[in-house]
JSON list of C-alpha atoms in Angstrom, two decimals:
[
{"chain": "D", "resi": 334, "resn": "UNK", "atom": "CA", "xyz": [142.17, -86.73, 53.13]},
{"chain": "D", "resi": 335, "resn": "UNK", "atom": "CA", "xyz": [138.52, -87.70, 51.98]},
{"chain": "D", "resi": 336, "resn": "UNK", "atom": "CA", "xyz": [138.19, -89.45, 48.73]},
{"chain": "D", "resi": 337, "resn": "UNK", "atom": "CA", "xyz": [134.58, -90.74, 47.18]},
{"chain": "D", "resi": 338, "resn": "UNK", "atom": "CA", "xyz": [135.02, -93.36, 44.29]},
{"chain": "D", "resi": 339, "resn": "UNK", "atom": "CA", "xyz": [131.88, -94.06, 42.39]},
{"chain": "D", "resi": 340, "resn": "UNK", "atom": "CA", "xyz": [131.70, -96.75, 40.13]},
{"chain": "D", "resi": 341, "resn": "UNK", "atom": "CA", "xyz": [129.53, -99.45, 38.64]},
{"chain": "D", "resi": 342, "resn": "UNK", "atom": "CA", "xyz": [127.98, -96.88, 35.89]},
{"chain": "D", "resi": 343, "resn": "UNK", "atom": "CA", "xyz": [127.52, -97.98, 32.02]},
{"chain": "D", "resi": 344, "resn": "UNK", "atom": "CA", "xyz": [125.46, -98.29, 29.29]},
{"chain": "D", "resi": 345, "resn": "UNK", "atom": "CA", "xyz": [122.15, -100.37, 29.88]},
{"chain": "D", "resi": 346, "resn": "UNK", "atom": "CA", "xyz": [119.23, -101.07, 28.34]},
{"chain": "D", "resi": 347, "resn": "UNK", "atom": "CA", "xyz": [115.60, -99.07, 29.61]},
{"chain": "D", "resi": 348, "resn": "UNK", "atom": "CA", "xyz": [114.37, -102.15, 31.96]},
{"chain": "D", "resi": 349, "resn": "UNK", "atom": "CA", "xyz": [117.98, -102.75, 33.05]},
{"chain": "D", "resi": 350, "resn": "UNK", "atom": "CA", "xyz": [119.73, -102.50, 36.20]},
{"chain": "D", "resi": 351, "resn": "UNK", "atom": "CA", "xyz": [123.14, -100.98, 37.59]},
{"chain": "D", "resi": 352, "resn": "UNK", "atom": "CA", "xyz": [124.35, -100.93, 41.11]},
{"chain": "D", "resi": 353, "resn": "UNK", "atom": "CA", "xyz": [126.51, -97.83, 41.46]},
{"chain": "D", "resi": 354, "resn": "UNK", "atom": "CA", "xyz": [129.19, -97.99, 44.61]},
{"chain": "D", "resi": 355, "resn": "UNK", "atom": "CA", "xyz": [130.71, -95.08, 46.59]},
{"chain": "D", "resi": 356, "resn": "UNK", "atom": "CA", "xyz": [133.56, -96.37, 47.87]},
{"chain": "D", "resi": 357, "resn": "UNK", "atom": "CA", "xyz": [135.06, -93.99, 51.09]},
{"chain": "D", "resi": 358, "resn": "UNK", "atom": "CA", "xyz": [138.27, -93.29, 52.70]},
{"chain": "D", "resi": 359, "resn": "UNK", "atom": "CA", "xyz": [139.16, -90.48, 55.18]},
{"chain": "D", "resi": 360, "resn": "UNK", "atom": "CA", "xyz": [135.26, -90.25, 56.18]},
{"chain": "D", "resi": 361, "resn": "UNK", "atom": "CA", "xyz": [133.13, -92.67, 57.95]},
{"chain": "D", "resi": 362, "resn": "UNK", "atom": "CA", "xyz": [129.74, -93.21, 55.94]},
{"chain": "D", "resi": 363, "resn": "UNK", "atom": "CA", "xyz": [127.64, -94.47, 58.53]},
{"chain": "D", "resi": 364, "resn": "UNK", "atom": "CA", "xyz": [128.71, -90.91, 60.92]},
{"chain": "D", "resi": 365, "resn": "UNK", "atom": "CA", "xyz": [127.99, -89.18, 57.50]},
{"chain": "D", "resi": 366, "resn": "UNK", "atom": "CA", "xyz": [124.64, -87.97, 55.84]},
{"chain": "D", "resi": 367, "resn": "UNK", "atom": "CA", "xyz": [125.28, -90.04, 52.27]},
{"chain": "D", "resi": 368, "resn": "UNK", "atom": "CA", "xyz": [123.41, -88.14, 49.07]},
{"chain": "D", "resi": 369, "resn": "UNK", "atom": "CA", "xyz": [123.52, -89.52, 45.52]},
{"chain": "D", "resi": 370, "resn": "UNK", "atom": "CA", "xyz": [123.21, -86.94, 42.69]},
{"chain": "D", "resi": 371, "resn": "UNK", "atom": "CA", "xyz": [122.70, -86.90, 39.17]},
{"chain": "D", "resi": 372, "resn": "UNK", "atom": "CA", "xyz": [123.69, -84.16, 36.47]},
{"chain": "D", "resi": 373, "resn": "UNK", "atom": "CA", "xyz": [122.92, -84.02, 32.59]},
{"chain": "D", "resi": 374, "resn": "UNK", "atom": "CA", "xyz": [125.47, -81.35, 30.93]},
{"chain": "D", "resi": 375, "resn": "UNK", "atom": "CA", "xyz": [123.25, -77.81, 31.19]},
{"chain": "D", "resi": 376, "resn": "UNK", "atom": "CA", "xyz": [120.84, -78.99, 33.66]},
{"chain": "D", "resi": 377, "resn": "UNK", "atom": "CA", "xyz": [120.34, -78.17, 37.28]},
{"chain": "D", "resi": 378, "resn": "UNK", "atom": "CA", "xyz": [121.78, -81.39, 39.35]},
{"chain": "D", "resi": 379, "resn": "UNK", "atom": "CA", "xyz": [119.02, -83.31, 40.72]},
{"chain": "D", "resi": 380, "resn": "UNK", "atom": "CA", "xyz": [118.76, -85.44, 44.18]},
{"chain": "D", "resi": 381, "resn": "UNK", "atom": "CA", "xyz": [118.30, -88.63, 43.56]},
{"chain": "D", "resi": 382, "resn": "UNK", "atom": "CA", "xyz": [118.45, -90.68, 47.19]},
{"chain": "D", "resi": 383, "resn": "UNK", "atom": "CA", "xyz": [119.95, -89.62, 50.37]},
{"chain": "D", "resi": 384, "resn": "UNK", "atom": "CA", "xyz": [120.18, -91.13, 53.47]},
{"chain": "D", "resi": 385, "resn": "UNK", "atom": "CA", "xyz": [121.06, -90.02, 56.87]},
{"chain": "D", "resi": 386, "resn": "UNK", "atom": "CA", "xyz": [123.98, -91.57, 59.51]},
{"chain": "D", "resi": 387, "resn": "UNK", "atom": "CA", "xyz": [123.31, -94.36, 61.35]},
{"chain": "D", "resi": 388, "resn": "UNK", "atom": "CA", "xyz": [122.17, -92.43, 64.92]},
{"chain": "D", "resi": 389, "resn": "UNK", "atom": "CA", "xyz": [118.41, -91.63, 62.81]},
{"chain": "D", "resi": 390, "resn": "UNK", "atom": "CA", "xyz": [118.34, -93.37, 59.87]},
{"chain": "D", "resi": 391, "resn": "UNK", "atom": "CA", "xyz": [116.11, -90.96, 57.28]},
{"chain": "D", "resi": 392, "resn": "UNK", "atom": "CA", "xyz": [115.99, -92.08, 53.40]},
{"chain": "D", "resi": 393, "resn": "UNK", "atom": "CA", "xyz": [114.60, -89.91, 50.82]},
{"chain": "D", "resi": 394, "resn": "UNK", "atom": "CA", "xyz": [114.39, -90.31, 46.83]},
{"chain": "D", "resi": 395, "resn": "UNK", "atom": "CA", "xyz": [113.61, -88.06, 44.33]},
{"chain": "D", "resi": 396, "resn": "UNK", "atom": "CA", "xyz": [110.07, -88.80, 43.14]},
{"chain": "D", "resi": 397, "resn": "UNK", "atom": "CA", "xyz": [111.04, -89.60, 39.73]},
{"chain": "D", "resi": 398, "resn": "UNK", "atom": "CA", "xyz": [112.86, -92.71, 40.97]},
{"chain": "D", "resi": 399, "resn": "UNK", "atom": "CA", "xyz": [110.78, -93.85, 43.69]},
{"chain": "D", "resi": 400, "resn": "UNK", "atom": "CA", "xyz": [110.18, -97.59, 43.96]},
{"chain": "D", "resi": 401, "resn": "UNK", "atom": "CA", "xyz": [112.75, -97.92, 41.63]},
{"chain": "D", "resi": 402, "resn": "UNK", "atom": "CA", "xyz": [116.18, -97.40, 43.04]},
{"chain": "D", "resi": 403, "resn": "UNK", "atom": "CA", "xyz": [117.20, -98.32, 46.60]},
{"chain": "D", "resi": 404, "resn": "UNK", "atom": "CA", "xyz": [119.96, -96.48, 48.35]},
{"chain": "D", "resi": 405, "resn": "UNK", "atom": "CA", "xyz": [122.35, -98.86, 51.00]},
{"chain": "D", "resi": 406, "resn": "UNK", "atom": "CA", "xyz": [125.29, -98.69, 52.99]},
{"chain": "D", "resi": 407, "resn": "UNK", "atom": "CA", "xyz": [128.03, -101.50, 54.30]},
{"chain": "D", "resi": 408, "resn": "UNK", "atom": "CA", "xyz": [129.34, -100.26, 57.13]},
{"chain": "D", "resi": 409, "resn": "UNK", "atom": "CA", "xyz": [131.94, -102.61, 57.17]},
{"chain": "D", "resi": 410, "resn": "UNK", "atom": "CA", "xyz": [133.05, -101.55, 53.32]},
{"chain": "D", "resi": 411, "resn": "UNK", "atom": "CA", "xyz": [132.55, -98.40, 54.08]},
{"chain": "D", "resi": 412, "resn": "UNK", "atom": "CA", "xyz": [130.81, -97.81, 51.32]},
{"chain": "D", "resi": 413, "resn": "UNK", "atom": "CA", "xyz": [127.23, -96.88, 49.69]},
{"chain": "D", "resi": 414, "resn": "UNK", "atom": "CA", "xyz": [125.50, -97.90, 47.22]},
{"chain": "D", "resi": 415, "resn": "UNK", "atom": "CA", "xyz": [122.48, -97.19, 44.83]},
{"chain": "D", "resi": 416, "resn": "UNK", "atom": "CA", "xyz": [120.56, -99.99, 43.46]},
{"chain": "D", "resi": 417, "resn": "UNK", "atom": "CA", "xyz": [118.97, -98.69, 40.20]},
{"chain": "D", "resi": 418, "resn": "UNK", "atom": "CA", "xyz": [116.09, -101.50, 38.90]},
{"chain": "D", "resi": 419, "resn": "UNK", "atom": "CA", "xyz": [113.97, -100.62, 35.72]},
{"chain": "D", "resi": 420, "resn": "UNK", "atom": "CA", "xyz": [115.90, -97.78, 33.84]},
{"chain": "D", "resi": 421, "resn": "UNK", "atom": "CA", "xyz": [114.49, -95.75, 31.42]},
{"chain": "D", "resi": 422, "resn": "UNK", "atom": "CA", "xyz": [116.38, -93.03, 28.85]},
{"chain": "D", "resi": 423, "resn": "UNK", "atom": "CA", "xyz": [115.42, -90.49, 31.48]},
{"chain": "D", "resi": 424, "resn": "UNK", "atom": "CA", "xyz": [118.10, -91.88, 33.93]},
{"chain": "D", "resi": 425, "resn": "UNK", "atom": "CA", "xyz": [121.18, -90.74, 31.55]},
{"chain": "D", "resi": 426, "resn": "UNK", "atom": "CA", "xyz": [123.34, -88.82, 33.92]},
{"chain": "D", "resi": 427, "resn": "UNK", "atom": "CA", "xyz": [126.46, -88.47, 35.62]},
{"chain": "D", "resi": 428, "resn": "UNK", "atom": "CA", "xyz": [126.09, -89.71, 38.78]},
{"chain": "D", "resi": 429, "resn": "UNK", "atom": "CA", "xyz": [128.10, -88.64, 41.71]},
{"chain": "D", "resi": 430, "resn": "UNK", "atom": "CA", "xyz": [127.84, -89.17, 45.92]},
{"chain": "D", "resi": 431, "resn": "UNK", "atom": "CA", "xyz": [128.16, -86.92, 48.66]},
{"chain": "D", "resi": 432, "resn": "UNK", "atom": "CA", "xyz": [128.74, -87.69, 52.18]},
{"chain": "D", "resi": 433, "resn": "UNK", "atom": "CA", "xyz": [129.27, -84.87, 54.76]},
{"chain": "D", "resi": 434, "resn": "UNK", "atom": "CA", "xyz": [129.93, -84.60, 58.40]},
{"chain": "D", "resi": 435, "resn": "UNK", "atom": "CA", "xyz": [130.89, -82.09, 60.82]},
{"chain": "D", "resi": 436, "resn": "UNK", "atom": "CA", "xyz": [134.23, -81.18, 58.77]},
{"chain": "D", "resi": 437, "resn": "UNK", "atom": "CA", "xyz": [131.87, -80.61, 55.53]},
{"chain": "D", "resi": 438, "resn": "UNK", "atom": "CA", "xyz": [130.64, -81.96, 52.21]},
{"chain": "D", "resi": 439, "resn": "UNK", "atom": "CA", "xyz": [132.72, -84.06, 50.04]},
{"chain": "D", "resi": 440, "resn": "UNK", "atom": "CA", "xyz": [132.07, -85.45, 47.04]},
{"chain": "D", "resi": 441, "resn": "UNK", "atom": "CA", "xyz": [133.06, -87.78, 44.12]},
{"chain": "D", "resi": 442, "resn": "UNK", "atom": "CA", "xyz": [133.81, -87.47, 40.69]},
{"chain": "D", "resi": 443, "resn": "UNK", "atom": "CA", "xyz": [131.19, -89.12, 39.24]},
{"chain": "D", "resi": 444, "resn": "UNK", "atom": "CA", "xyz": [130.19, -92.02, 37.12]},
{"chain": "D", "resi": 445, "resn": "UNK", "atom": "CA", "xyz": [128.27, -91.82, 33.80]},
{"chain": "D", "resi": 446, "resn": "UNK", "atom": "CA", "xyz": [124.92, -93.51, 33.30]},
{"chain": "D", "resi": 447, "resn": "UNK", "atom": "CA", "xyz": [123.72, -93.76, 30.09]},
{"chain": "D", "resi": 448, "resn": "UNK", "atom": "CA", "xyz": [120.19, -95.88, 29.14]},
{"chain": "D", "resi": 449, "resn": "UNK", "atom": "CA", "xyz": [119.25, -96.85, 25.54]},
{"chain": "D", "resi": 450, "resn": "UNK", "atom": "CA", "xyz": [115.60, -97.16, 24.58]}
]
């Protein structure tokens, strides 16, 4: 059974950081393509970083966080991360990873972010 925990989210000041984790079990993150995702209730959910398995390593963002938030993985922790630096209001979202691999997509439930001006 796959399960994706995400965690680290909060409230945090515009010019704050978070780290958010996605912790795995049942899947191997560095065999997996690992996407991080953000949703605001009504909206369409919007990539934010992805990054590809370990054979050919390809990282994307999403333009609107570009330079700002860094996507990782520990292979040993089995587990991803995304390094958010200088957060603005625009970042409020629930955020929620992806991972998928030859059985499919999986996904997590999601952590809220929420950023005060």
């Amino acid at each position: 059974q796959v399960q994706l925990v995400e965690s680290g989210g909060g409230l945090e000041q515009a010019g704050g950081s978070l780290r958010l984790s996605c912790a795995a079990s049942g899947i191997i993150l560095s065999l997996s393509t690992v996407t991080w995702y953000r949703q605001v209730p009504g909206n369409k959910r919007e990539l934010v970083a992805s990054i590809t398995s370990e054979s050919v390593i390809m990282i994307k963002y999403a333009t609107s966080v570009k330079g700002r938030f860094t996507i990782s993985r520990d292979n040993a922790k089995n587990t991803a991360y995304l390094q958010m630096n200088s957060l603005k209001p625009e970042d409020t979202a629930v955020y929620y990873c992806t991972a998928a691999d030859l059985r499919g997509l999986f996904r997590g439930q999601g952590t809220q972010v929420t950023v005060s001006s």
